[in-house]
mmCIF file of C-alpha atoms and ligand atoms in Angstrom:
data_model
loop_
_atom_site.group_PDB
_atom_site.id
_atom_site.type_symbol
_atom_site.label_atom_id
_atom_site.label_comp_id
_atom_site.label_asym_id
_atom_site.label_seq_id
_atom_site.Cartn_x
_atom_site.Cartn_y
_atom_site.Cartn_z
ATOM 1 C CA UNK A 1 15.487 3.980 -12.438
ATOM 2 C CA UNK A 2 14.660 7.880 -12.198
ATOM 3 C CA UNK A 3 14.095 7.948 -16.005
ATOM 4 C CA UNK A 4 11.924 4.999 -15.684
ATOM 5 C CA UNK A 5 9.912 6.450 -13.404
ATOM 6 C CA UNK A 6 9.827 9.868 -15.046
ATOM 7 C CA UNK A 7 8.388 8.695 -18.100
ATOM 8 C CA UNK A 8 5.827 6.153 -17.362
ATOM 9 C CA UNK A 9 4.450 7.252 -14.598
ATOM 10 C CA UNK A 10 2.227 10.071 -12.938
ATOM 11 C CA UNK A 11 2.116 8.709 -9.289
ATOM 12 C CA UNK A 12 4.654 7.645 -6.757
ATOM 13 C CA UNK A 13 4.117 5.700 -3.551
ATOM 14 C CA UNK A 14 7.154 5.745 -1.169
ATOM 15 C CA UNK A 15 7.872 2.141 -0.989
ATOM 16 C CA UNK A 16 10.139 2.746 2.770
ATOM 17 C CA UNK A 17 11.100 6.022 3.854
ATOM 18 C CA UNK A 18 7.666 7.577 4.916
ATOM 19 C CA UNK A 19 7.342 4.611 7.444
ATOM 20 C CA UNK A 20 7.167 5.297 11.383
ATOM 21 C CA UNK A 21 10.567 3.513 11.931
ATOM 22 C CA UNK A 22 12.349 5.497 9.375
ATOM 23 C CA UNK A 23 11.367 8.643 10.432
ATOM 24 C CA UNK A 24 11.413 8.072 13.703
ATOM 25 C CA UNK A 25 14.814 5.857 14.527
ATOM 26 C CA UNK A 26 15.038 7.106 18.405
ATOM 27 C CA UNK A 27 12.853 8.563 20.969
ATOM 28 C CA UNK A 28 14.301 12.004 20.739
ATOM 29 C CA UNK A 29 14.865 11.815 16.299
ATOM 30 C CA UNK A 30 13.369 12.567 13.582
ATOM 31 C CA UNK A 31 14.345 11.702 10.398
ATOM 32 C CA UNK A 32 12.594 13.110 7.027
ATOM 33 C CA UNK A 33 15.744 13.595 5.129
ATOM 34 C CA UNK A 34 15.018 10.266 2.701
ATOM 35 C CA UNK A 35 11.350 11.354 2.313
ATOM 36 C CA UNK A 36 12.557 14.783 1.632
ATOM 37 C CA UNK A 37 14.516 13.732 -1.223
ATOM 38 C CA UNK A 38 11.829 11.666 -2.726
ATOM 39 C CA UNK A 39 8.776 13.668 -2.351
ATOM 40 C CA UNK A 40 10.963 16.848 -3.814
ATOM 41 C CA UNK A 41 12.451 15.011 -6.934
ATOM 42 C CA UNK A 42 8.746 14.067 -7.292
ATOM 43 C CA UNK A 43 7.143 17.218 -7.383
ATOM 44 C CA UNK A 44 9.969 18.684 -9.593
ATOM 45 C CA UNK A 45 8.651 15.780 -12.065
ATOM 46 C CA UNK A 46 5.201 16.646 -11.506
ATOM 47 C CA UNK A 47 4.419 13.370 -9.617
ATOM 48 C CA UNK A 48 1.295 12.614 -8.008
ATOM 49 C CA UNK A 49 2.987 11.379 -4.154
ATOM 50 C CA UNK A 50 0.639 9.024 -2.498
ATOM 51 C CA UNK A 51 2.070 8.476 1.257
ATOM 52 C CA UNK A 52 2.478 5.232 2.670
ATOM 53 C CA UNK A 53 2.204 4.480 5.620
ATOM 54 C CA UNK A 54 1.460 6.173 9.352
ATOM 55 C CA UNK A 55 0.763 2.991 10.916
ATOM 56 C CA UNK A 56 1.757 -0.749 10.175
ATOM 57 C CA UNK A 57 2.785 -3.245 12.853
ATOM 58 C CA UNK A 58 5.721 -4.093 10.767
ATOM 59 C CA UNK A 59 7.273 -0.448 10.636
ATOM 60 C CA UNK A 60 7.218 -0.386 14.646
ATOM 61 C CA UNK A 61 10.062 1.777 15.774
ATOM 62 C CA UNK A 62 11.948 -0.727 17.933
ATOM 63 C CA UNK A 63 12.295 2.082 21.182
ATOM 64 C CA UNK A 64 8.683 2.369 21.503
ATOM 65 C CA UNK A 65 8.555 -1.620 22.982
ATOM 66 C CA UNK A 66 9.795 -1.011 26.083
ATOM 67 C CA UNK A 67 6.687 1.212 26.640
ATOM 68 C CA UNK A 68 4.207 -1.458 26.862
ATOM 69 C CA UNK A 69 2.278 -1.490 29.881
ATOM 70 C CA UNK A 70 -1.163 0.480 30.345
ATOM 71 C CA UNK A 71 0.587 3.277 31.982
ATOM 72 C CA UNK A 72 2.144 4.152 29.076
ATOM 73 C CA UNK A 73 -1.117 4.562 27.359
ATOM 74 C CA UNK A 74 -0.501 8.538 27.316
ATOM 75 C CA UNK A 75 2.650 8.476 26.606
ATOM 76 C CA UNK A 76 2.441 6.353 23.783
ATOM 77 C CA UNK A 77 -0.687 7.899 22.295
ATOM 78 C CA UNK A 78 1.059 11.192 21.995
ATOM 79 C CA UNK A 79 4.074 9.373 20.245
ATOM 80 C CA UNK A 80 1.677 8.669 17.348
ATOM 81 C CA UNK A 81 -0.680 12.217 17.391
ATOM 82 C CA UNK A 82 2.730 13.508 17.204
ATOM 83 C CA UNK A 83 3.641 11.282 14.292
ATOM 84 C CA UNK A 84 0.611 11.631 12.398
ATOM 85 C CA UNK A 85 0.175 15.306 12.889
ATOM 86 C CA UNK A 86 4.001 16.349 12.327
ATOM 87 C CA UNK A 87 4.246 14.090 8.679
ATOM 88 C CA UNK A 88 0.916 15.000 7.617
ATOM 89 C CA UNK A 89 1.583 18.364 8.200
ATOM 90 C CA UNK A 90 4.684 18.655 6.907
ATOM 91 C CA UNK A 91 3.852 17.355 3.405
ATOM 92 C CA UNK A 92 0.732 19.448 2.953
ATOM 93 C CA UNK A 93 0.101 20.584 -0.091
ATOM 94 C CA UNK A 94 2.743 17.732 -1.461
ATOM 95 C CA UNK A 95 1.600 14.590 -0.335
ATOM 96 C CA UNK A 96 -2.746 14.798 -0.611
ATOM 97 C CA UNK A 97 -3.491 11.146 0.426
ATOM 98 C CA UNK A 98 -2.580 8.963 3.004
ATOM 99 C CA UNK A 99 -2.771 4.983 3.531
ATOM 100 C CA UNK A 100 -3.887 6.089 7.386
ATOM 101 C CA UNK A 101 -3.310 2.267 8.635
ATOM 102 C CA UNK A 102 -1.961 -0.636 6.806
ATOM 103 C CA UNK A 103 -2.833 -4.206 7.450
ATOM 104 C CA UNK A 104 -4.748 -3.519 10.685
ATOM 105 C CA UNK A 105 -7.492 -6.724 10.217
ATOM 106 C CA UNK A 106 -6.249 -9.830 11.692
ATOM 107 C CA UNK A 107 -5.977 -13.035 8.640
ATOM 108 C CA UNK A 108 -9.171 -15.197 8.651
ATOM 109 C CA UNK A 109 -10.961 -13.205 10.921
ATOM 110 C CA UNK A 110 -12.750 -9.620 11.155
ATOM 111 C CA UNK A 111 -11.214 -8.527 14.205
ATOM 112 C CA UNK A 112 -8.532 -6.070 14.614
ATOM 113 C CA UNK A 113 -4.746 -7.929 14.382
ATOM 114 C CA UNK A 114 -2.824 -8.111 17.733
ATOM 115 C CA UNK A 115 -0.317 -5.476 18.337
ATOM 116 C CA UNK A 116 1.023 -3.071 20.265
ATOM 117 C CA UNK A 117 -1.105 -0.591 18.982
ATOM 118 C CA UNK A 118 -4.312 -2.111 20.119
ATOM 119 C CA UNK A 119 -3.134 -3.173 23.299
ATOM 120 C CA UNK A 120 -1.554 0.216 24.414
ATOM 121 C CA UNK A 121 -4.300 1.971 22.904
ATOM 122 C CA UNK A 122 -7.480 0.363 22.546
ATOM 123 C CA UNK A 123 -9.395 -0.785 19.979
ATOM 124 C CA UNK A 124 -10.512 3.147 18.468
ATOM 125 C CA UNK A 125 -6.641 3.837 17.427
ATOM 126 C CA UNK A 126 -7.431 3.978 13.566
ATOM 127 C CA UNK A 127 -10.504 6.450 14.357
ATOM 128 C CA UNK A 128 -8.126 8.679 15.804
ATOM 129 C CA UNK A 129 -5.277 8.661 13.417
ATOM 130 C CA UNK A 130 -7.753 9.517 10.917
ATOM 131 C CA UNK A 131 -8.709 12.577 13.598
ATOM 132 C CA UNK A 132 -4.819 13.742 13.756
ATOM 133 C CA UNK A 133 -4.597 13.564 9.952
ATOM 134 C CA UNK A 134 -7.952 15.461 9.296
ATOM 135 C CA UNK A 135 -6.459 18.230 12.125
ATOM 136 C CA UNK A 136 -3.315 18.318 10.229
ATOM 137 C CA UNK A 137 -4.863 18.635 6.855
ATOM 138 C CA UNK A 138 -8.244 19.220 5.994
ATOM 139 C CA UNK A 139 -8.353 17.972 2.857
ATOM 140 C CA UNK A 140 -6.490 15.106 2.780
ATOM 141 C CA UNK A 141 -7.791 11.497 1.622
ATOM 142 C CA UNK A 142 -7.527 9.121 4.215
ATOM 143 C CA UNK A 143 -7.360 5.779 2.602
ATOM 144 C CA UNK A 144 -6.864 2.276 4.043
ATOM 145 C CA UNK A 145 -4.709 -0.160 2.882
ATOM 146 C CA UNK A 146 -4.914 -4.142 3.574
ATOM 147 C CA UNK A 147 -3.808 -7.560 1.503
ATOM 148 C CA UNK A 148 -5.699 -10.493 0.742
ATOM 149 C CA UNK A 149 -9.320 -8.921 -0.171
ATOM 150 C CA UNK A 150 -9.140 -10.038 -3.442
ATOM 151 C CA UNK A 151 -9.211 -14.009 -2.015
ATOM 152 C CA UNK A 152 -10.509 -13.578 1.253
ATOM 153 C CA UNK A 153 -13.801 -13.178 1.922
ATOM 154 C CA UNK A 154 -13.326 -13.253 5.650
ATOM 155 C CA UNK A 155 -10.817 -10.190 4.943
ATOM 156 C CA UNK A 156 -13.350 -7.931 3.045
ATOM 157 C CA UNK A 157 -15.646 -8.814 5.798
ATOM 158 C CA UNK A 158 -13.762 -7.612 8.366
ATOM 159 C CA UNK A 159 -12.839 -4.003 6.643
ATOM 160 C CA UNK A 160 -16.772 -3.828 6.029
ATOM 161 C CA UNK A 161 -16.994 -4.020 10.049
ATOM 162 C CA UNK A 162 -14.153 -1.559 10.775
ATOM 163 C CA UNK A 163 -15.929 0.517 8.046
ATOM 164 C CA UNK A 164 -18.937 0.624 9.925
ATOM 165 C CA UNK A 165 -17.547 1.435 13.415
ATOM 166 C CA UNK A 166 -15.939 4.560 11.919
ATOM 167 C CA UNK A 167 -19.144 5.680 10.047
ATOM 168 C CA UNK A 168 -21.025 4.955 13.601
ATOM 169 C CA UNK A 169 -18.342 7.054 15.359
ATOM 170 C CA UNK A 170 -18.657 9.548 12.352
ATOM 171 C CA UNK A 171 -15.142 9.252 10.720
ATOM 172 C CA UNK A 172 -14.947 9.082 6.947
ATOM 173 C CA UNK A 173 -12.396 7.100 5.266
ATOM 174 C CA UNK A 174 -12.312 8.166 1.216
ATOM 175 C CA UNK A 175 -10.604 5.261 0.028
ATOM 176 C CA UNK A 176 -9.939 1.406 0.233
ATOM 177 C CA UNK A 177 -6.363 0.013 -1.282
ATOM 178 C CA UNK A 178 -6.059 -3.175 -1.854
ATOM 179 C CA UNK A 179 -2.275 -4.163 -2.439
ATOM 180 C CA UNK A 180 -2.594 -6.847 -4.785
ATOM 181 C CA UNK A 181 0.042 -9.022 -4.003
ATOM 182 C CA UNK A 182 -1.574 -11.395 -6.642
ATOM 183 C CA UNK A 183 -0.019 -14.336 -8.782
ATOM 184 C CA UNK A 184 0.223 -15.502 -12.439
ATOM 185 C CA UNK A 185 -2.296 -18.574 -11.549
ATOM 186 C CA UNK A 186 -4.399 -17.037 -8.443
ATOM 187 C CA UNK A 187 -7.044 -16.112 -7.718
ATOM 188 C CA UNK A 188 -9.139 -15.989 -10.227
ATOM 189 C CA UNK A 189 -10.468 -12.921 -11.812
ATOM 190 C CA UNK A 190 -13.916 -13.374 -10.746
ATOM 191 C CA UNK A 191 -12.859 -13.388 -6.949
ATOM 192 C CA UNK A 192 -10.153 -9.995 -8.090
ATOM 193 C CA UNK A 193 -13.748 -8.047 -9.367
ATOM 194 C CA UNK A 194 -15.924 -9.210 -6.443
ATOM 195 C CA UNK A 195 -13.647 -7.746 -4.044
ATOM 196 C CA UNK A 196 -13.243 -4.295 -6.303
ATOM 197 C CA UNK A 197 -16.670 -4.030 -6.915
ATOM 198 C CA UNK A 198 -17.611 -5.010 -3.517
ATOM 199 C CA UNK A 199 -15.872 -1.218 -2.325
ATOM 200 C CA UNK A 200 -16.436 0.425 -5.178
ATOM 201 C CA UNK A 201 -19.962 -0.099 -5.179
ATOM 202 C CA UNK A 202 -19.850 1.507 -1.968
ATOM 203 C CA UNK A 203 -18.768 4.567 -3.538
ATOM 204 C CA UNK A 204 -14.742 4.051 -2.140
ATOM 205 C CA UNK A 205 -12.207 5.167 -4.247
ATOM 206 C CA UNK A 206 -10.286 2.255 -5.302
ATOM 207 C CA UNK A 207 -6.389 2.630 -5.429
ATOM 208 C CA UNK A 208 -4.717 -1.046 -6.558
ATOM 209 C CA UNK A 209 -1.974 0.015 -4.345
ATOM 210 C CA UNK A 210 1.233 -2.649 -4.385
ATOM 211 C CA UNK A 211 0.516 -4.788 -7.707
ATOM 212 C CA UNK A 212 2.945 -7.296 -8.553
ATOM 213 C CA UNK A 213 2.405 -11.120 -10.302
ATOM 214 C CA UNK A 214 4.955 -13.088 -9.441
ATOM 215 C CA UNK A 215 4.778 -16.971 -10.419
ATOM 216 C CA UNK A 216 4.059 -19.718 -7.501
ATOM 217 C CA UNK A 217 3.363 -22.531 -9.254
ATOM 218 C CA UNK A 218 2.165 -25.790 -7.225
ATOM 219 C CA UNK A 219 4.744 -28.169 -8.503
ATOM 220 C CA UNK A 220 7.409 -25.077 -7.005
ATOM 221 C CA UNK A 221 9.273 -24.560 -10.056
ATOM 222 C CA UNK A 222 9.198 -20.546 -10.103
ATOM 223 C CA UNK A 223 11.707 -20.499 -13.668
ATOM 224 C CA UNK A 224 9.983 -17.520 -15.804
ATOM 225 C CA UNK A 225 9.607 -19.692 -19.082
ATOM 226 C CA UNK A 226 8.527 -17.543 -21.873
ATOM 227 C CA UNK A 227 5.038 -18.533 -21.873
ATOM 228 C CA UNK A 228 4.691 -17.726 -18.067
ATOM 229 C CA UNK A 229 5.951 -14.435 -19.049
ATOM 230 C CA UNK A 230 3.017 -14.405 -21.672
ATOM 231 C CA UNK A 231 0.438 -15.164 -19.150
ATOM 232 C CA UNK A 232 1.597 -12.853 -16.941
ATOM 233 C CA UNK A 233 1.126 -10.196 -19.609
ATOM 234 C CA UNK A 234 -2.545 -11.272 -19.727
ATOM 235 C CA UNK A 235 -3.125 -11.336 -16.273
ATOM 236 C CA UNK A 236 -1.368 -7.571 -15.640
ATOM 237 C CA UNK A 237 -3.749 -6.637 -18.639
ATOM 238 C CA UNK A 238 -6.793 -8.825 -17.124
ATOM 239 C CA UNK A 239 -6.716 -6.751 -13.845
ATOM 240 C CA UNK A 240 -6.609 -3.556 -15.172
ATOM 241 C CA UNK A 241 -9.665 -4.677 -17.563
ATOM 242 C CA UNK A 242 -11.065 -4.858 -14.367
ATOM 243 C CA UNK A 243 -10.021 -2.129 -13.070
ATOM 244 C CA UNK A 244 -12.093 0.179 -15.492
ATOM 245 C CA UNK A 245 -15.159 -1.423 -14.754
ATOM 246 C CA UNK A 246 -14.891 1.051 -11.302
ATOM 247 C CA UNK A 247 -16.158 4.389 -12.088
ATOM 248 C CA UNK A 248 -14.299 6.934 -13.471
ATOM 249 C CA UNK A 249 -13.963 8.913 -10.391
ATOM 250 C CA UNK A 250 -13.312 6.290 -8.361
ATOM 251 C CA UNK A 251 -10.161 5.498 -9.828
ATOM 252 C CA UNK A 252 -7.509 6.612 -7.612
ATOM 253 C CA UNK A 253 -4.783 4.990 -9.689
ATOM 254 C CA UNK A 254 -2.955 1.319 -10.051
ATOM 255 C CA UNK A 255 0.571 1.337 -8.374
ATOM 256 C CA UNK A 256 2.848 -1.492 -8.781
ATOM 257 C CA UNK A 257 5.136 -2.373 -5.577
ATOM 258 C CA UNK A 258 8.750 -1.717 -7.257
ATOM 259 C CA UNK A 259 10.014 -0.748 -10.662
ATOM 260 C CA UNK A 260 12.080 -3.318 -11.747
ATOM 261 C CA UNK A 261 12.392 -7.188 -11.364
ATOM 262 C CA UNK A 262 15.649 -6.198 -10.214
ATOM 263 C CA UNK A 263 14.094 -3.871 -7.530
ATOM 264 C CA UNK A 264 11.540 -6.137 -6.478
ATOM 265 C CA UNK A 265 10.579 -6.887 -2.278
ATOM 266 C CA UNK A 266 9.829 -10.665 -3.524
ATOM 267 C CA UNK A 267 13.732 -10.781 -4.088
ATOM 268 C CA UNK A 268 14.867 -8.945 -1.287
ATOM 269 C CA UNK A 269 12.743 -8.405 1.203
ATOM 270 C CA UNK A 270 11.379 -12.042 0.961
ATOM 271 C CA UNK A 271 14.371 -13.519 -0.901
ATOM 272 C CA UNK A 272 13.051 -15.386 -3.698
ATOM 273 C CA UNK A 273 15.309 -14.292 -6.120
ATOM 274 C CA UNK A 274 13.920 -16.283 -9.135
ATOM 275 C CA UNK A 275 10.612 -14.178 -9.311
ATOM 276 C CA UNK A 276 10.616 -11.824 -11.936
ATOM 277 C CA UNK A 277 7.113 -10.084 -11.026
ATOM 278 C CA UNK A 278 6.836 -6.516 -12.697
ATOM 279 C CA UNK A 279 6.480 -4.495 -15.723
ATOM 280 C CA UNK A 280 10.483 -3.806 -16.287
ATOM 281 C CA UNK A 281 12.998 -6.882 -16.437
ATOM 282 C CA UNK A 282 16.071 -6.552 -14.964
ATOM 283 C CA UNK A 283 17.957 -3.740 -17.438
ATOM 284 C CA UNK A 284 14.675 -1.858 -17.083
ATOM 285 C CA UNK A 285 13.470 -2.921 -20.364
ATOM 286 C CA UNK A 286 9.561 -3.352 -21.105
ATOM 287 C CA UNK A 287 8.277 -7.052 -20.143
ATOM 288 C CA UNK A 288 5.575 -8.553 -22.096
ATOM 289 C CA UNK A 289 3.747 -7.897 -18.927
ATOM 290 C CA UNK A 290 4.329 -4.093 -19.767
ATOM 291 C CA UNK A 291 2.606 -4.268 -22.858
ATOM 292 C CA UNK A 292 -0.424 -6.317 -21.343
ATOM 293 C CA UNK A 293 -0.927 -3.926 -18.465
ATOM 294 C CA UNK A 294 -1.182 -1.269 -21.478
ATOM 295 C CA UNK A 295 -3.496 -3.116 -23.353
ATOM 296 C CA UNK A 296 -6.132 -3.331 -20.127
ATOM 297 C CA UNK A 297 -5.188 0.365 -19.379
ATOM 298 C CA UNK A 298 -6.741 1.349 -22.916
ATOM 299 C CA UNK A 299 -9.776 -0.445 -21.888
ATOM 300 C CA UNK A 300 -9.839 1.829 -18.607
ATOM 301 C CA UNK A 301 -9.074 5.041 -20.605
ATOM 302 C CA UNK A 302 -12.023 3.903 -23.169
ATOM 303 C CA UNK A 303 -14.871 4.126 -20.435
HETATM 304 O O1 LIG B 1 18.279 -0.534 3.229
HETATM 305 C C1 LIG B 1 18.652 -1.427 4.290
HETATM 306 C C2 LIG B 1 20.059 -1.866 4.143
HETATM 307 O O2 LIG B 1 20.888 -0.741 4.288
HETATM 308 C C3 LIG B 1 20.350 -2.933 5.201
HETATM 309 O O3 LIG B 1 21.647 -3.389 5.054
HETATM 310 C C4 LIG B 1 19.383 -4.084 5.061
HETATM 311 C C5 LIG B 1 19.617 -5.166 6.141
HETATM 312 O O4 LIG B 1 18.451 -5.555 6.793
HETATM 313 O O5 LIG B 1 18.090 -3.587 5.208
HETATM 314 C C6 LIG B 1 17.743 -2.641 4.216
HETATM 315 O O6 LIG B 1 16.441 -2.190 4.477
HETATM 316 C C7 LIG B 1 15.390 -3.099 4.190
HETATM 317 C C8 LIG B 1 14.471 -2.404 3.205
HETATM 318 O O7 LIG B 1 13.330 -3.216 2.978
HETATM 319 C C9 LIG B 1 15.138 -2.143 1.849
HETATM 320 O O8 LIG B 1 15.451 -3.344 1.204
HETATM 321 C C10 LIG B 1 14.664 -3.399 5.484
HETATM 322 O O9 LIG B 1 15.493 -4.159 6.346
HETATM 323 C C11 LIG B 1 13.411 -4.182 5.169
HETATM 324 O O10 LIG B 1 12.633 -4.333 6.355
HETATM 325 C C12 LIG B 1 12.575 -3.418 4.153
HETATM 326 O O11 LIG B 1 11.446 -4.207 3.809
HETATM 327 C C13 LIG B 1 10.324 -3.522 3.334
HETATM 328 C C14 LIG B 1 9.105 -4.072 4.045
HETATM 329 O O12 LIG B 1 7.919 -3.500 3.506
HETATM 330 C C15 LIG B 1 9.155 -3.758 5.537
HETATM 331 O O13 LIG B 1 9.082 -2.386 5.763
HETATM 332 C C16 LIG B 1 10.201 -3.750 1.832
HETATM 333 O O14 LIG B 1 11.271 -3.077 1.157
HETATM 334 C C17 LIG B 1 8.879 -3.198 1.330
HETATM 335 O O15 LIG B 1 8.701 -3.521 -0.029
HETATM 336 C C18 LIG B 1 7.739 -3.793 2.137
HETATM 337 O O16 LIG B 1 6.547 -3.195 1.668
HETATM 338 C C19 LIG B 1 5.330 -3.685 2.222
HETATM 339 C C20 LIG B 1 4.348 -2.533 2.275
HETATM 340 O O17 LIG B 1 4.904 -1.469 3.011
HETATM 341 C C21 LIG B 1 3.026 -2.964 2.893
HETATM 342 N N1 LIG B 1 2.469 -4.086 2.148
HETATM 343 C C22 LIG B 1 3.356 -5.227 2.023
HETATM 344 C C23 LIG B 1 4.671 -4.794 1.363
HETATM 345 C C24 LIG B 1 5.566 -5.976 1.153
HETATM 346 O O18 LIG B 1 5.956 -6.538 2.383
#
């Protein structure tokens, strides 16, 4: 795996360990030791680290709950300064971008998702983790990261709104990153460049932040024949075609979510273990889809 990643790539997102509930197990722990390791063995290899991520609803530490009422509001607020402020500090000068907030726009709407967060906190949480990060380190890019812009429109909407409150309250975010969670057969690569080009054109930088393909076909039968591995190949070198049509330095970089097949969130995280959606098969050999994604990179490198 560590080979793999030394020589084919130049940047590194922390799929796990830079999360809020892994460094922060208990009230009274913290826990960087994982993060450590990574971020170190990264830098030794002269790694770009991109950190993900200081918020998500999903990486809740499970001891905050019980501090759910409005008079906690204090309380809980300087849980996450102290978060924000203590990571981002402590990778300064290692870690020189941040996903701020992941997946804060509710699905098919533009409002803000439900969680404890906004609750406890209000609806100006984001503009102040971007505050704590800024105080932390000056010159770090503040990016943020959401799924689902690439086919839905009610999605992009609602990070153009959230977009515009922080400009109104004067808060700059440098980047958008759109995960990518895409598929061999959707959606189609007109929608992909409308929602790139809709940011970019904006002047964002545009990180494709968790790509993977994996194969949902409508009849269900997810067996990687041959010539689904070929079209996957085209679409892996389809997206990054697309990819270069953002300007130069606007490309923050394409990350894909996991190395391997093998290593792969589809299989364990959400147990579909016949999806075989990334560049490496299983013995960490180059797919087809390696060789595609090169192919489109070329384009990128050409313009
Ligand atoms: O490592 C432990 C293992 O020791 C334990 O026995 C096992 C039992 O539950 O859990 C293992 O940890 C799991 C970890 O993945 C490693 O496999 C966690 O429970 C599980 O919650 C964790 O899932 C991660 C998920 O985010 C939730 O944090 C996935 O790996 C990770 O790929 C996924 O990544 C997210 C991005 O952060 C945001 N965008 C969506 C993306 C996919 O869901």
């Amino acid at each position: 795996y560590a080979a793999v990643v030394a020589k084919e790539f130049n940047s590194v997102t922390i799929e796990n360990h830079l999360k809020m509930n892994a460094i922060r197990p208990c009230d009274t722990c913290w826990n960087y030791t994982l993060a450590d390791s990574v971020v170190n063995w990264c830098l030794r290899n002269k790694k770009r680290v991109h950190g993900h991520t200081l918020l998500w609803h999903e990486s809740f530490p499970k001891w905050l709950k019980k501090y759910n009422s409005k008079q906690d509001s204090a309380f809980v607020e300087n849980v996450l300064k102290e978060h924000v402020m203590k990571t981002v500090k402590r990778y300064k000068g290692k870690i020189a971008s941040w996903d701020v907030a992941n997946e804060v726009i509710a699905d098919k709407s533009t409002e803000l998702r439900q969680s404890f967060w906004l609750t406890i906190l209000g609806p100006n949480f984001l503009s102040r983790i971007i505050q704590y990060a800024k105080e932390a380190d000056p010159d770090v890019k503040i990016f943020y990261n959401d799924y689902g812009q690439e086919y839905d429109y009610v999605k992009i909407e609602g990070i153009d709104k959230l977009l515009a409150t922080l400009k109104f309250q004067n808060i700059k975010i440098d980047g958008i990153g759109f995960q990518m969670h895409t598929c061999i057969q959707s959606p189609s690569l007109d929608s992909i460049k409308n929602a790139i080009m809709h940011f970019a054109k904006q002047g964002y930088l545009i990180h494709i932040s968790e790509l993977d393909v994996p194969n949902y076909p409508k009849d269900g039968n997810k067996t990687m024949t041959d010539s689904m591995l070929r079209l996957q190949s085209e679409r892996y070198k389809n997206i990054a075609a697309i990819y270069a049509l953002v300007p130069q330095k606007q490309r923050f970089g394409i990350t894909t979510w996991n190395l391997s097949d093998k290593d792969s969130w589809i299989r364990t995280y959400m147990k579909d273990e016949l999806q075989k959606p990334l560049l490496f098969d299983e013995q960490y050999k180059r797919k087809p889809a390696y060789y595609g994604f090169r192919e489109g990179l070329k384009i990128s490198l050409k313009k």
